[in-house]
mmCIF file of C-alpha atoms in Angstrom:
data_model
loop_
_atom_site.group_PDB
_atom_site.id
_atom_site.type_symbol
_atom_site.label_atom_id
_atom_site.label_comp_id
_atom_site.label_asym_id
_atom_site.label_seq_id
_atom_site.Cartn_x
_atom_site.Cartn_y
_atom_site.Cartn_z
ATOM 1 C CA UNK A 15 -6.078 -6.468 -14.366
ATOM 2 C CA UNK A 16 -6.431 -8.958 -11.525
ATOM 3 C CA UNK A 17 -4.141 -11.977 -11.118
ATOM 4 C CA UNK A 18 -6.243 -15.106 -10.507
ATOM 5 C CA UNK A 19 -3.989 -18.167 -10.633
ATOM 6 C CA UNK A 20 -0.761 -19.604 -12.014
ATOM 7 C CA UNK A 21 -0.138 -23.251 -12.887
ATOM 8 C CA UNK A 22 3.354 -24.606 -13.642
ATOM 9 C CA UNK A 23 4.142 -28.152 -14.819
ATOM 10 C CA UNK A 24 7.784 -29.174 -14.264
ATOM 11 C CA UNK A 25 7.173 -32.816 -15.212
ATOM 12 C CA UNK A 26 4.180 -35.028 -15.963
ATOM 13 C CA UNK A 27 3.944 -35.891 -12.252
ATOM 14 C CA UNK A 28 4.900 -32.523 -10.744
ATOM 15 C CA UNK A 29 2.583 -29.541 -11.104
ATOM 16 C CA UNK A 30 2.067 -26.580 -8.816
ATOM 17 C CA UNK A 31 -0.525 -23.812 -8.571
ATOM 18 C CA UNK A 32 -0.027 -20.344 -7.086
ATOM 19 C CA UNK A 33 -2.429 -17.534 -6.299
ATOM 20 C CA UNK A 34 -0.030 -14.574 -6.102
ATOM 21 C CA UNK A 35 2.579 -13.193 -8.483
ATOM 22 C CA UNK A 36 5.161 -13.110 -5.651
ATOM 23 C CA UNK A 37 4.791 -16.842 -4.927
ATOM 24 C CA UNK A 38 5.024 -17.636 -8.632
ATOM 25 C CA UNK A 39 8.237 -15.630 -9.024
ATOM 26 C CA UNK A 40 9.766 -17.206 -5.887
ATOM 27 C CA UNK A 41 9.040 -20.693 -7.241
ATOM 28 C CA UNK A 42 10.595 -19.820 -10.610
ATOM 29 C CA UNK A 43 13.719 -18.477 -8.838
ATOM 30 C CA UNK A 44 14.107 -21.812 -7.009
ATOM 31 C CA UNK A 45 13.716 -23.874 -10.175
ATOM 32 C CA UNK A 46 16.030 -21.858 -12.425
ATOM 33 C CA UNK A 47 17.470 -24.056 -15.158
ATOM 34 C CA UNK A 48 14.810 -26.758 -14.967
ATOM 35 C CA UNK A 49 12.588 -27.297 -17.956
ATOM 36 C CA UNK A 50 9.009 -26.142 -17.706
ATOM 37 C CA UNK A 51 6.612 -28.397 -19.621
ATOM 38 C CA UNK A 52 3.780 -25.875 -19.563
ATOM 39 C CA UNK A 53 2.905 -22.823 -17.542
ATOM 40 C CA UNK A 54 0.152 -20.256 -17.629
ATOM 41 C CA UNK A 55 -1.398 -17.519 -15.575
ATOM 42 C CA UNK A 56 -5.064 -16.637 -15.448
ATOM 43 C CA UNK A 57 -5.909 -12.960 -15.249
ATOM 44 C CA UNK A 58 -9.184 -11.064 -15.103
ATOM 45 C CA UNK A 59 -9.456 -7.921 -17.217
ATOM 46 C CA UNK A 60 -12.796 -6.177 -16.695
ATOM 47 C CA UNK A 61 -15.354 -8.898 -17.523
ATOM 48 C CA UNK A 62 -12.926 -11.108 -19.458
ATOM 49 C CA UNK A 63 -10.818 -13.966 -18.052
ATOM 50 C CA UNK A 64 -7.622 -14.666 -20.010
ATOM 51 C CA UNK A 65 -4.853 -17.283 -19.928
ATOM 52 C CA UNK A 66 -1.303 -16.119 -20.684
ATOM 53 C CA UNK A 67 1.189 -18.921 -21.414
ATOM 54 C CA UNK A 68 4.891 -18.586 -20.545
ATOM 55 C CA UNK A 69 8.073 -20.677 -20.508
ATOM 56 C CA UNK A 70 10.357 -18.804 -18.113
ATOM 57 C CA UNK A 71 10.393 -16.072 -15.481
ATOM 58 C CA UNK A 72 11.432 -13.561 -18.131
ATOM 59 C CA UNK A 73 8.535 -14.391 -20.453
ATOM 60 C CA UNK A 74 6.092 -14.258 -17.514
ATOM 61 C CA UNK A 75 7.294 -10.765 -16.571
ATOM 62 C CA UNK A 76 7.127 -9.672 -20.212
ATOM 63 C CA UNK A 77 3.556 -10.985 -20.528
ATOM 64 C CA UNK A 78 2.482 -9.154 -17.369
ATOM 65 C CA UNK A 79 4.131 -5.891 -18.417
ATOM 66 C CA UNK A 80 2.695 -5.993 -21.944
ATOM 67 C CA UNK A 81 -0.820 -6.949 -20.908
#
């Protein structure tokens, strides 16, 4: 599995993209307690590109571990 991108929307005007898992987790640590409107990561598994949606740091880690 290869991590491609993460996009996190905190509000309608504020969205951020990351290209490493470490940067994504650091951002989520800084914004603990704030609502996430939508968030997903794109991963590449063999020939297939997938989007995994999450709502918190915990659900992101769970998605990555269970993938």
